[in-house]
Coordinates of C-alpha atoms and ligand atoms in Angstrom, one line a residue:
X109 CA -42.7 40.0 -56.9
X110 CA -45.4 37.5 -55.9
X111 CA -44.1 33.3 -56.3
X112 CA -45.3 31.7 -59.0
X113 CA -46.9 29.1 -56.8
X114 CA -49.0 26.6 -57.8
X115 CA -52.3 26.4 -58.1
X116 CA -54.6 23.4 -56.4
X117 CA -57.6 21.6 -57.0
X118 CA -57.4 21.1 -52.9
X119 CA -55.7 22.7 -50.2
X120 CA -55.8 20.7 -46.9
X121 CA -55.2 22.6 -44.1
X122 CA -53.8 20.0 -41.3
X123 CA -52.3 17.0 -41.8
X124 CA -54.3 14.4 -39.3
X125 CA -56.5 11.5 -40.2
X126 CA -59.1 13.5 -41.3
X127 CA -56.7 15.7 -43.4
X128 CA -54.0 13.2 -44.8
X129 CA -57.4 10.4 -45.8
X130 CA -58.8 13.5 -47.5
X131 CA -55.5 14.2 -49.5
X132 CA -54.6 10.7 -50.4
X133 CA -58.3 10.5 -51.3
X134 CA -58.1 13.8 -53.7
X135 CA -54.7 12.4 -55.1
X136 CA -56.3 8.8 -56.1
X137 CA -59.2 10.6 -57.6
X138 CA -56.3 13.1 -60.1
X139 CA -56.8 16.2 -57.9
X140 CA -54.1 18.0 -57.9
X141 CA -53.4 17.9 -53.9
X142 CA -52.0 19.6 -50.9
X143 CA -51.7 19.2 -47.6
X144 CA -50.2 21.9 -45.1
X145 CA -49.0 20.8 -41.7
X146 CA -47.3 22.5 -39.1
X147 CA -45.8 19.6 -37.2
X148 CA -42.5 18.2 -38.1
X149 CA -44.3 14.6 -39.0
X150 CA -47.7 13.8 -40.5
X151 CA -50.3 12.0 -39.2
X152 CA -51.8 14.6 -36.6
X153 CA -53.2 14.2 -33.2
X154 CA -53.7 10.1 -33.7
X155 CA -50.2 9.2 -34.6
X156 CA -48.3 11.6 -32.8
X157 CA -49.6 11.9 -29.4
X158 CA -53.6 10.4 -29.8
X159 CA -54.7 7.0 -31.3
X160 CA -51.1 4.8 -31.8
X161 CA -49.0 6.3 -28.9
X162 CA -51.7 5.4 -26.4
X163 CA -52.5 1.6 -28.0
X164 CA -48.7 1.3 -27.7
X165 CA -48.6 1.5 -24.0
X166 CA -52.1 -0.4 -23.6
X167 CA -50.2 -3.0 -25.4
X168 CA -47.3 -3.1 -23.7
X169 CA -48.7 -2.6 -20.4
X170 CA -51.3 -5.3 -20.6
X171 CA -48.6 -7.9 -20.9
X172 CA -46.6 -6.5 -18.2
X173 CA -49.3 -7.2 -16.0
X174 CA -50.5 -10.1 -17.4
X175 CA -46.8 -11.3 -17.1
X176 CA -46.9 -11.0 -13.5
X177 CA -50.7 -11.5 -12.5
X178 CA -52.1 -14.3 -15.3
X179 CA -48.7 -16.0 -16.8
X180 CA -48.3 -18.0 -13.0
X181 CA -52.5 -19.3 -13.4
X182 CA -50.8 -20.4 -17.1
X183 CA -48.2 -22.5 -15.2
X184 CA -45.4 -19.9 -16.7
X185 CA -42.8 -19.3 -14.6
X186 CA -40.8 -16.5 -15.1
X187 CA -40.5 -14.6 -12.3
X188 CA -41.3 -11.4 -11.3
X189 CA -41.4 -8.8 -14.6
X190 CA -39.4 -5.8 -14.3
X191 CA -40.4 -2.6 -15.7
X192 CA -38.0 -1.1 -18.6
X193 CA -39.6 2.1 -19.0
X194 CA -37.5 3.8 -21.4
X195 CA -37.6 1.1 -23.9
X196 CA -41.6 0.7 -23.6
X197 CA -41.3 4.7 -24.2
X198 CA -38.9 3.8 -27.5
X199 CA -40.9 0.8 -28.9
X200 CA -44.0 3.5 -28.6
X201 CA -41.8 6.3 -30.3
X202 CA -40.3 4.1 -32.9
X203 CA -43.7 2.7 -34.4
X204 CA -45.2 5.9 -33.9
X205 CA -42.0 7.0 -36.7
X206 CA -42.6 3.9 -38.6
X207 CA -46.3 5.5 -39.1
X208 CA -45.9 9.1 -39.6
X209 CA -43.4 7.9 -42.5
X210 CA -45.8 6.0 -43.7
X211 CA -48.4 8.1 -44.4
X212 CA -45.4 10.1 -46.1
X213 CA -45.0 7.7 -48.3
X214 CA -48.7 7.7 -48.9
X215 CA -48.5 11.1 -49.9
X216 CA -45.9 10.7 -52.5
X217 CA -47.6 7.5 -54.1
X218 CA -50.5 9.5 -54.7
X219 CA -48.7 12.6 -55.5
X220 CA -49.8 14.7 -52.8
X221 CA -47.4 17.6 -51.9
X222 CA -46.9 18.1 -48.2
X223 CA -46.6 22.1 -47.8
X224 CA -44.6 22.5 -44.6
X225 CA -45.7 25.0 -41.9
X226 CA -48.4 26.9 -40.7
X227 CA -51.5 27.8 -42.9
X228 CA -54.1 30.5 -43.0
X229 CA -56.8 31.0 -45.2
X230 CA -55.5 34.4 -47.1
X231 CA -59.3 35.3 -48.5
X232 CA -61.0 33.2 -50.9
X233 CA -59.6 30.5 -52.6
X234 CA -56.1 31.4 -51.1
X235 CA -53.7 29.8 -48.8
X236 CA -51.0 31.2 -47.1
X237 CA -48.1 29.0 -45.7
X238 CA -45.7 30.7 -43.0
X239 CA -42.8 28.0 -43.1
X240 CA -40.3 27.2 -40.0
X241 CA -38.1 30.2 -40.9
X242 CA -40.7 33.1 -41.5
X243 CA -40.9 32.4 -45.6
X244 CA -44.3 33.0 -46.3
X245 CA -45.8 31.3 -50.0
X246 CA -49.6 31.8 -51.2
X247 CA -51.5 29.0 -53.1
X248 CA -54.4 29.5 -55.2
X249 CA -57.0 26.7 -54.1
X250 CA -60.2 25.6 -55.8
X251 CA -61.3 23.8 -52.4
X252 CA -59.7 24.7 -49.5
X253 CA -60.3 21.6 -46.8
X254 CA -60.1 22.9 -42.8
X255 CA -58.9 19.9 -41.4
X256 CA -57.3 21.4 -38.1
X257 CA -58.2 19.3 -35.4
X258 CA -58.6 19.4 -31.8
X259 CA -56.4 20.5 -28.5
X260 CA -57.4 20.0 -24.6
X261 CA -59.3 21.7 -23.0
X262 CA -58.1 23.1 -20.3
X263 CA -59.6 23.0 -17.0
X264 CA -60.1 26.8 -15.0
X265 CA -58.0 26.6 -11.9
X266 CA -56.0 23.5 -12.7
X267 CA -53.1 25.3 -14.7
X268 CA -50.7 22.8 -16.8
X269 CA -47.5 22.5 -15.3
X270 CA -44.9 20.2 -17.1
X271 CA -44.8 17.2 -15.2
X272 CA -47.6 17.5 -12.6
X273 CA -50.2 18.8 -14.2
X274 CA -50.3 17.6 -17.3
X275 CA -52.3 16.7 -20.7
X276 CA -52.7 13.5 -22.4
X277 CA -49.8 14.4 -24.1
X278 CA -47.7 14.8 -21.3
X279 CA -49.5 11.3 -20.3
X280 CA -48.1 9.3 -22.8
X281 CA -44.3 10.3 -22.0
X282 CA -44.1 10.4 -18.3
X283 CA -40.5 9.3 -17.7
X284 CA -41.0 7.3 -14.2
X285 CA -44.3 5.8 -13.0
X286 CA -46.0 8.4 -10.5
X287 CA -46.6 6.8 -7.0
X288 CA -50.2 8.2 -7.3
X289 CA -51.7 9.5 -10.7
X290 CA -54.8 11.8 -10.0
X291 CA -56.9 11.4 -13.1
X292 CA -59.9 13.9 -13.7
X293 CA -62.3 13.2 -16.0
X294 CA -63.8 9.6 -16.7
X295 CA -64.2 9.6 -20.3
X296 CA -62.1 7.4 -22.6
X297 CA -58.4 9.3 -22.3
X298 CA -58.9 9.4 -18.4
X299 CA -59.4 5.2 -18.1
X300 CA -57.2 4.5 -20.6
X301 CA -54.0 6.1 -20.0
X302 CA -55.4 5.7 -16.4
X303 CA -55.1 1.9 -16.6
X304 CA -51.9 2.2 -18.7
X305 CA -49.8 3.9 -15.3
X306 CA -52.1 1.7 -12.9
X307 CA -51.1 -1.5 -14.6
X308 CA -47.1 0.1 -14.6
X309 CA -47.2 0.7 -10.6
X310 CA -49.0 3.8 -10.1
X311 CA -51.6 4.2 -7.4
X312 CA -54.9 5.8 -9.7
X313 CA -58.2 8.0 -8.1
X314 CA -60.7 9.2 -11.3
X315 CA -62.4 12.3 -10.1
X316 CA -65.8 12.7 -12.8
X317 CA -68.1 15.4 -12.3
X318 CA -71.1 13.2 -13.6
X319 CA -72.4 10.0 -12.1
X320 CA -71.7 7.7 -14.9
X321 CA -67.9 6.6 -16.5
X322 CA -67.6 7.0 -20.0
X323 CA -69.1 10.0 -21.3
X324 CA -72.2 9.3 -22.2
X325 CA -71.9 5.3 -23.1
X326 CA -75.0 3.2 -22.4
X327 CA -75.5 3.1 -18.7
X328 CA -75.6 -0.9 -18.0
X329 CA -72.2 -1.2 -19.4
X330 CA -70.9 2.0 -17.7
X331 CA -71.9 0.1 -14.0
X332 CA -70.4 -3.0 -15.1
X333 CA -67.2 -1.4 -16.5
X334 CA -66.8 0.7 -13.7
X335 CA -67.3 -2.2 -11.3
X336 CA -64.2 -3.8 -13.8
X337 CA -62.1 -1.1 -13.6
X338 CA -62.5 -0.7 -9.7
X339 CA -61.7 -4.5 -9.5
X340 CA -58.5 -4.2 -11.1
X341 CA -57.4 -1.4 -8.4
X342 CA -59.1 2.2 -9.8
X343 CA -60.7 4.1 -7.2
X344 CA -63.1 6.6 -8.4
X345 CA -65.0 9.8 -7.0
X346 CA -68.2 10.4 -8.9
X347 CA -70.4 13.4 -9.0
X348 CA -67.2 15.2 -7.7
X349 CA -66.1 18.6 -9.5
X350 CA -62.4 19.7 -8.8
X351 CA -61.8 23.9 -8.4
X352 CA -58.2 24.7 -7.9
X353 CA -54.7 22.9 -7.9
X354 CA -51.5 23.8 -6.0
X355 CA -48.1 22.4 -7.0
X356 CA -45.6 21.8 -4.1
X357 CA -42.1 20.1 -4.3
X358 CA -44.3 17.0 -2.8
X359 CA -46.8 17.2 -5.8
X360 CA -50.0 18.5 -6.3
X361 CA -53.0 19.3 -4.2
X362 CA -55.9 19.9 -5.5
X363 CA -59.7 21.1 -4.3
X364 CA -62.5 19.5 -4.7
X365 CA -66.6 19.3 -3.9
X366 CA -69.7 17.8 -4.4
X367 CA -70.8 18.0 -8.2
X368 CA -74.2 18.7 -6.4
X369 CA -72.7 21.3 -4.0
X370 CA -71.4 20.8 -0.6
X371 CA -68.2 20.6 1.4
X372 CA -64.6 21.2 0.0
X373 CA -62.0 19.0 0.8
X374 CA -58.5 18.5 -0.6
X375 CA -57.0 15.3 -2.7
X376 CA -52.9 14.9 -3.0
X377 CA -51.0 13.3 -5.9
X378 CA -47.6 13.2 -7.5
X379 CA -49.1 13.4 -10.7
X380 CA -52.6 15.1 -12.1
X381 CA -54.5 14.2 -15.6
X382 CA -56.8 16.7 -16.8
X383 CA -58.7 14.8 -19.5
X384 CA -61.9 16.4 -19.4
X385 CA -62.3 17.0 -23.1
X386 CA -60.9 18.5 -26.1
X387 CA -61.5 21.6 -28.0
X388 CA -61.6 22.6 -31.9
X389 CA -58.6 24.2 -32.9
X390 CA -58.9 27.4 -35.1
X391 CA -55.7 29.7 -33.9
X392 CA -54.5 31.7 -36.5
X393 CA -56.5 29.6 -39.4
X394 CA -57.8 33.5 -41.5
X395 CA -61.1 32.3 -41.0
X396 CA -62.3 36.0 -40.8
X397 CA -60.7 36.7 -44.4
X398 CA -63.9 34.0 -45.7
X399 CA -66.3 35.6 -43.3
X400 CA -66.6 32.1 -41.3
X401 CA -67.8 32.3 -37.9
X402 CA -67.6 29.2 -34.9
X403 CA -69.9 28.6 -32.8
X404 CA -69.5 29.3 -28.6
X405 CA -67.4 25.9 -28.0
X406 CA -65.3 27.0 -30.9
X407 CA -66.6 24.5 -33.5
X408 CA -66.9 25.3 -37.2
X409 CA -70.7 24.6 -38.4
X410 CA -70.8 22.5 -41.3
X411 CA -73.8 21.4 -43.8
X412 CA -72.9 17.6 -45.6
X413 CA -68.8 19.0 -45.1
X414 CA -69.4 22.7 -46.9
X415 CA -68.8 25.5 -44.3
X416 CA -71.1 27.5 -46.4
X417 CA -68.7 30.2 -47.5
X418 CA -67.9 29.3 -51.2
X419 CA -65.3 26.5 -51.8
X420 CA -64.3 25.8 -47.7
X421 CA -64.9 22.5 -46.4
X422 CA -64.9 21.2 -43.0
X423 CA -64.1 18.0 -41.9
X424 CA -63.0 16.0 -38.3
X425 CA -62.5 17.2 -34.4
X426 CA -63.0 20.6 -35.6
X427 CA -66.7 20.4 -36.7
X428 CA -69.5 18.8 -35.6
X429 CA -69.3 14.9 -34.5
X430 CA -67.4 12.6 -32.7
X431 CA -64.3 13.7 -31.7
X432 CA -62.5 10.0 -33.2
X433 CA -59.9 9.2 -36.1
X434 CA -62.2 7.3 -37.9
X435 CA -64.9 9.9 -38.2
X436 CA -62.1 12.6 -39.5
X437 CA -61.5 9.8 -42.2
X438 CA -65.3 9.2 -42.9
X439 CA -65.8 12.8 -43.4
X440 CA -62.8 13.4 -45.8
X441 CA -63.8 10.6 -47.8
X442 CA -67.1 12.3 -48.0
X443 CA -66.1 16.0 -48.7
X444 CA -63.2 14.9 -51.2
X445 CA -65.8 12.8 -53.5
X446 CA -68.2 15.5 -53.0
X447 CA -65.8 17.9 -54.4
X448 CA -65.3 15.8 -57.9
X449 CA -68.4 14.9 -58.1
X450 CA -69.3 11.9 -56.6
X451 CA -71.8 11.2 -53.8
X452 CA -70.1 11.8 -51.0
X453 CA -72.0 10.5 -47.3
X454 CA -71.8 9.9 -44.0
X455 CA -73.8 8.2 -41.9
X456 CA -73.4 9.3 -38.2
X457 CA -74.9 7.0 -36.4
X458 CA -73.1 4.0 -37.5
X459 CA -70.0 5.7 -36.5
X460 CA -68.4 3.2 -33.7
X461 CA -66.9 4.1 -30.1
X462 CA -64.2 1.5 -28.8
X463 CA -62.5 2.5 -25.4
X464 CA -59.0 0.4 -25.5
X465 CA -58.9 -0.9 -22.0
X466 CA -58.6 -4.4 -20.6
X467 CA -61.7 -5.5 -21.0
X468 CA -62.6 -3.4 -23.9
X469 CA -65.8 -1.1 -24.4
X470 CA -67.2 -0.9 -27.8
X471 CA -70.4 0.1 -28.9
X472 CA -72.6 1.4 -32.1
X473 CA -76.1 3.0 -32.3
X474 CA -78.5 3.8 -29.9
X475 CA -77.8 3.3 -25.9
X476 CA -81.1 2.5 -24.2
X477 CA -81.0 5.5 -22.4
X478 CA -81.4 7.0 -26.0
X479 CA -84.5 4.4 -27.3
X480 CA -86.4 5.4 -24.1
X481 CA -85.9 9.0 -24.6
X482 CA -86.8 9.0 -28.0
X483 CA -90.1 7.1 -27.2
X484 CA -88.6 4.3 -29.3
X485 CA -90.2 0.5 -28.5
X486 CA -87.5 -1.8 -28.6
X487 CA -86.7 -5.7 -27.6
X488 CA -83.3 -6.3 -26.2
X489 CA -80.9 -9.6 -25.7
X490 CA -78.1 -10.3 -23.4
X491 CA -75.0 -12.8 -23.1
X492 CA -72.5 -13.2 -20.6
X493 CA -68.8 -13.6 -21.5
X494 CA -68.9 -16.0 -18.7
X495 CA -70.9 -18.3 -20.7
X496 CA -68.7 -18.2 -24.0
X497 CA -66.4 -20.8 -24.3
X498 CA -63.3 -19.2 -25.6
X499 CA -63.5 -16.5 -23.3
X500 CA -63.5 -19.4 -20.1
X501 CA -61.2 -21.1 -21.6
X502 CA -59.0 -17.4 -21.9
X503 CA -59.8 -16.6 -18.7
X504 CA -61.6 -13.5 -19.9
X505 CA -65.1 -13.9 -18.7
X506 CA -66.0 -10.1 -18.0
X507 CA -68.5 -8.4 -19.5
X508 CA -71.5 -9.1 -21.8
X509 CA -73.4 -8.7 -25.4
X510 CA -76.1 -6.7 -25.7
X511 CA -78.1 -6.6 -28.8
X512 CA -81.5 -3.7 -28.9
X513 CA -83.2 -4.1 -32.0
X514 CA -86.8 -2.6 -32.9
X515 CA -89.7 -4.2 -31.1
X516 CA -91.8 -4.2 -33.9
X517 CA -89.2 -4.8 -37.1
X518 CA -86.2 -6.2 -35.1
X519 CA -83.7 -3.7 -37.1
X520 CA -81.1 -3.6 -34.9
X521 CA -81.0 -0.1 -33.5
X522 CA -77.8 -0.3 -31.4
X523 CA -75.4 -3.1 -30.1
X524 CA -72.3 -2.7 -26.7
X525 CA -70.4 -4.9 -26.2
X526 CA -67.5 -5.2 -23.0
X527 CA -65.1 -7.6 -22.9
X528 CA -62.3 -8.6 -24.8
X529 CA -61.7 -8.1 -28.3
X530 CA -64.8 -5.6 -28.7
X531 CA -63.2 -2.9 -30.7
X532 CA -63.1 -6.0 -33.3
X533 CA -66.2 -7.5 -33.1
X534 CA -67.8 -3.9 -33.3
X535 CA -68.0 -4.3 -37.2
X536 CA -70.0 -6.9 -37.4
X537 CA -72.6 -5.0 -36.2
X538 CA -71.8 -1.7 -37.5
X539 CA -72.0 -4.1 -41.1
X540 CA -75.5 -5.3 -39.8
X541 CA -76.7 -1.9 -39.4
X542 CA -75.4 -0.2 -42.2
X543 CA -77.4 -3.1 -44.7
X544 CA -80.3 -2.2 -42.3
X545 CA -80.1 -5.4 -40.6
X546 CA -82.1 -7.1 -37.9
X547 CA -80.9 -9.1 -35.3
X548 CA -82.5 -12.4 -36.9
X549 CA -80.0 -11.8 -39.6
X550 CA -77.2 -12.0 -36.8
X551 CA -78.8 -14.6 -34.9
X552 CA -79.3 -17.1 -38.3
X553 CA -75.7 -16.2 -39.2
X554 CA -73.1 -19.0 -38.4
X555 CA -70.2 -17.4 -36.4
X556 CA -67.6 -19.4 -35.9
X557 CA -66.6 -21.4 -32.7
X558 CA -64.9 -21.3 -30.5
X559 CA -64.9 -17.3 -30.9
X560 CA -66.1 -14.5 -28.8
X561 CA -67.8 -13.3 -31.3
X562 CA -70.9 -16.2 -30.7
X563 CA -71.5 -14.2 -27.8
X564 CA -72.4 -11.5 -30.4
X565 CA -74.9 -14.5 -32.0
X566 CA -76.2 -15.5 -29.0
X567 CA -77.1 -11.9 -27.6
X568 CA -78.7 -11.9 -31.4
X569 CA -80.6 -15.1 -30.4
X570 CA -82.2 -13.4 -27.2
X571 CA -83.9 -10.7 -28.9
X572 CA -86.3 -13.3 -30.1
X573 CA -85.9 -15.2 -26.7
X574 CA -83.8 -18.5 -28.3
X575 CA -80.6 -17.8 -26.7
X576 CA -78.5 -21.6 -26.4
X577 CA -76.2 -21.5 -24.6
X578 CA -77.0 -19.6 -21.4
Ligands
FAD1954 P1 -55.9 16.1 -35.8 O1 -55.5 14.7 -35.7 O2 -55.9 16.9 -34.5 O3 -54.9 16.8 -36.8 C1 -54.9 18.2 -37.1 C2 -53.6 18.5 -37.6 O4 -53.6 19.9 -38.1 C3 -52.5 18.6 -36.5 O5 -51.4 17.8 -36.9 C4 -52.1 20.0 -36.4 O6 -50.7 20.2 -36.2 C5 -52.5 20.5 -37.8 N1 -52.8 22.0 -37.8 C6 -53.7 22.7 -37.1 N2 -53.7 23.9 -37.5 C7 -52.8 24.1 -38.5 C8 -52.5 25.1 -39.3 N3 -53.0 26.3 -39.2 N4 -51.5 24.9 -40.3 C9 -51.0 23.7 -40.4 N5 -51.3 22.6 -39.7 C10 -52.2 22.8 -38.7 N6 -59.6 8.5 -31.8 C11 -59.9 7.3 -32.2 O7 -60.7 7.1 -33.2 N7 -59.3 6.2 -31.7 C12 -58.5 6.3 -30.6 O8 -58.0 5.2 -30.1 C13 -58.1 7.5 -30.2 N8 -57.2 7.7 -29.2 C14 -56.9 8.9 -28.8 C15 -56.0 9.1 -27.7 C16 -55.6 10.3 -27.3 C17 -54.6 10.4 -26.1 C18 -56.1 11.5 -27.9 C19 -55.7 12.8 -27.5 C20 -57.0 11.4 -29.0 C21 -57.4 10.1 -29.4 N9 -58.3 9.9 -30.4 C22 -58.7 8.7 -30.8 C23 -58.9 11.1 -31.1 C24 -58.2 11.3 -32.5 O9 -56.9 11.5 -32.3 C25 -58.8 12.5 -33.2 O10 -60.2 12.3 -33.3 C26 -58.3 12.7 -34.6 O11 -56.9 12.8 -34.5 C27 -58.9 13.9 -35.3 O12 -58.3 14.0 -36.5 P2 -58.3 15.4 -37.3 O13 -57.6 15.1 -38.6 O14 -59.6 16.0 -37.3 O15 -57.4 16.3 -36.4
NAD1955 P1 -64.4 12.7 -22.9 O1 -65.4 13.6 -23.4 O2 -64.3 11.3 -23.3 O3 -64.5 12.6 -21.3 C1 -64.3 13.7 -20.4 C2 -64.9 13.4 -19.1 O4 -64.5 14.4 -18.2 C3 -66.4 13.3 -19.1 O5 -66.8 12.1 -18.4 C4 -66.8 14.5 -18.3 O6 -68.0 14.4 -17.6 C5 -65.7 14.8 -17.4 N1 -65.5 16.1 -17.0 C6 -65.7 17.3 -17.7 N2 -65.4 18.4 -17.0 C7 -65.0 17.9 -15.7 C8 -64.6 18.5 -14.5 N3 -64.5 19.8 -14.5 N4 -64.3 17.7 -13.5 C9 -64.4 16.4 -13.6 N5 -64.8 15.7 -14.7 C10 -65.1 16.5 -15.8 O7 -63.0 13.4 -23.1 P2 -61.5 12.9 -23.1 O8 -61.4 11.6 -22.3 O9 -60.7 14.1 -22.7 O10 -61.2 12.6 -24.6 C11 -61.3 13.6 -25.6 C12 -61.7 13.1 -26.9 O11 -60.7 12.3 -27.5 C13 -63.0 12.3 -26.9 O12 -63.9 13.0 -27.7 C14 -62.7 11.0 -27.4 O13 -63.6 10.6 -28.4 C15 -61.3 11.1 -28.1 N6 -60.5 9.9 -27.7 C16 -60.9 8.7 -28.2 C17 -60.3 7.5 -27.9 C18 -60.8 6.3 -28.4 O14 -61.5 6.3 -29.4 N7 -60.5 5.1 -27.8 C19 -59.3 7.6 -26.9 C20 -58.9 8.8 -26.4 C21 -59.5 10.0 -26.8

């Protein structure tokens, strides 16, 4: 005989930021909610092995090395730092525990049931949930919510294989620091778990295929942060395409050429990162039983969330979009006050990039690559770090402003910004743009000093040509 299971307003299939936002969400709007998750602890790719693992080691590794490089310059002696690995590997897994509780504890506040284990979609408006010993329960679902996230992609020829060849999941729990780390791929998991083992010890080469670091930012900042990164000891090899690994007892060797075509040559390391990208992941999800297709990459189409089968939503890595936490939650705000009525939107181009290395990279809007390919005429101001006083007196003079606003109604179109703190100051502008803001409004806004963020005014101030201070 059938359970008597319950019956939902929403099923959430997948249990990361864009499905546990989207089940708090339901639950604070009395929807009767669940989430299913596989893993043993909520919070999905971002908590567990993503987002907060990774900012716990860029923590902690930026003040190892700024205890041994900067804290002398300070007039602080105390010696030479020693590397505790294990524990910097604890404090990382204990907060990431402290947060997967707490999203928990989220769930209960607002009533959301957590169904443990796998889910598939059974056929419409059903959800099937295999738990960790086989038992298999259906729920009857008004909205069923794919929230299912993303994996690595793997690269052909490069086989994982545990402790040489690994993911950025491997990555984050390497338990001694590889003499030299072998990164490929140049986008944001390659530099920044790439600066985390450089700053620990670990000699670093970045093989990219294209000529430009960080996939696809705007191309002034990628030369200067590139130019930082290769400063602080990164070596890179653009335009370079890797086609085969071998693992030895020694480590790993691997092939590579010319992006453009040319010689092969081999590259050793201890240790190789394939961070070339992720992928949707759809194993096992039913999707056939609701007559849902993906597209070749593996993505789930969506139009404003709806997959456009009857009552399936889609929302985070596995559709359309940036591949980034914050997006996942943007989107299940959006589909969970679509589905109770409200006006659910997002707005995609206001949806910010912040790459967590030291300086940081943090952008919003158009790149100028982007205006001039669009046709779009456009007036653009600059500031130097170098000329902001807190930064000097920090010692953190790397990097710049830069403001592009429209030439004729100065709405500011996009702003980048590397150097430190620019994951924070991000918002500003993001706020800016989402009133439909011009830089004027920036530049005629007092900021306070002495802050980094009046190099975010001043940049303002040099759209119209009034910058002060440089
Ligand atoms: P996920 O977080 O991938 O969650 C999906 C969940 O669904 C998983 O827990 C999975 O177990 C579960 N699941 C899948 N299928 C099923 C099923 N059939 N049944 C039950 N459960 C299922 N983004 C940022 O914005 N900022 C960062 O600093 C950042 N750093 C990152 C660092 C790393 C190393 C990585 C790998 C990613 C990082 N990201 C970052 C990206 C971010 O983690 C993802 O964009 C985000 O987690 C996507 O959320 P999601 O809910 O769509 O999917
Ligand atoms: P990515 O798309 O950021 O970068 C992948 C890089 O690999 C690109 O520069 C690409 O040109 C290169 N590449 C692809 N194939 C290659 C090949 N065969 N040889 C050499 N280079 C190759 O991907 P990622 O760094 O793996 O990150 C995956 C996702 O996770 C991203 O979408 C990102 O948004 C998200 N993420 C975000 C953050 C953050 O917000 N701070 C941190 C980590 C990850």
């Amino acid at each position: 005989m059938a359970d008597a299971a319950p019956t939902y307003d929403v099923v959430i299939i997948g249990g990361g930021p864009g499905g546990y936002n989207a089940a708090i969400r339901a639950g604070q709007l009395g929807l009767k909610a669940a989430c299913v998750e596989m893993r043993d602890t909520l919070g999905g790719t971002c908590l567990n092995v993503g987002c907060m693992p990774s900012k716990a080691l860029l923590h902690a590794s930026e003040l190892f090395e700024i205890a041994g490089h900067e804290f002398p310059t300070l007039g602080i002696k105390v010696g030479k730092p020693e590397l505790d690995l294990g524990q910097m590997m604890q404090q990382k897994t204990d907060s990431v525990t402290a947060l997967t509780k707490g999203i928990e504890f989220l769930f209960k506040k607002n009533k959301v049931d957590w169904l443990k284990g796998r889910g598939r979609i059974a056929g419409p408006g059903q959800v099937e949930v295999e738990a960790a010993d086989g038992a298999k329960t259906t729920y009857q679902a008004k909205n069923i919510i794919i929230a299912t996230g993303s994996e690595p992609t793997p690269l052909p020829g490069v086989d994982f294989v545990d402790g040489k060849v690994i993911d950025s999941t491997g990555a984050l729990s390497l338990d001694k620091v590889p003499g030299k780390l072998i990164v490929i791929g140049a986008g944001v998991i390659g530099l920044e778990l790439g600066s985390v083992w450089r700053r620990l010890g670990a000699e670093v080469t970045v093989i990219e295929y294209l000529d430009a670091v960080g996939a696809g930012m705007d191309g002034e900042v990628a030369t200067a942060f590139q130019r930082g990164l290769a400063k602080q000891g990164m070596s890179f090899r653009m335009g370079t395409k890797v086609t085969g690994a071998k693992v030895d007892d020694a480590g790993v060797e691997l092939t590579v050429e010319p992006a453009a075509g040319g010689a092969a040559e081999t590259v050793r390391g201890d240790v190789v990162l394939v961070a070339i990208g992720r992928r949707p992941y759809t194993a096992g999800l039913g999707l056939e039983t609701v007559g849902i297709e993906t597209d070749k990459r593996g993505f789930i189409a969506n139009d404003h969330l709806k997959t456009g089968k009857d009552g399936v939503w889609v929302i985070g890595d596995v559709t359309h979009g940036p591949m980034l936490a914050h997006k996942a939650e943007e989107d299940a705000v959006a589909a969970v006050e679509t589905i109770a009525g409200k006006a659910g939107h997002v707005d995609y181009d206001l949806v910010p990039s912040v790459i967590y290395t030291s300086p940081e990279v943090a952008w919003v809007g158009k790149t100028e690559e982007q205006l001039k390919a669009a046709g779009v005429a456009f007036k653009k101001g600059k500031f130097p770090f170098a000329a902001n006083s807190r930064a000097k007196i920090n010692h953190e003079t790397d990097g710049f402003v830069k403001v592009l606003a429209d030439a004729a109604t100065d709405r500011v179109l996009g702003v980048h910004i590397y150097g430190p703190q620019a994951g924070e100051m991000i918002s500003e502008a993001t706020v800016t743009m989402a009133f439909g803001g011009a830089s004027e409004d920036i530049a005629r806004t007092c900021h306070p000093h002495p802050t980094r963020s009046e190099a975010v005014r001043q940049a303002a101030m040099g759209v119209e040509g009034w910058t002060m201070q440089s």
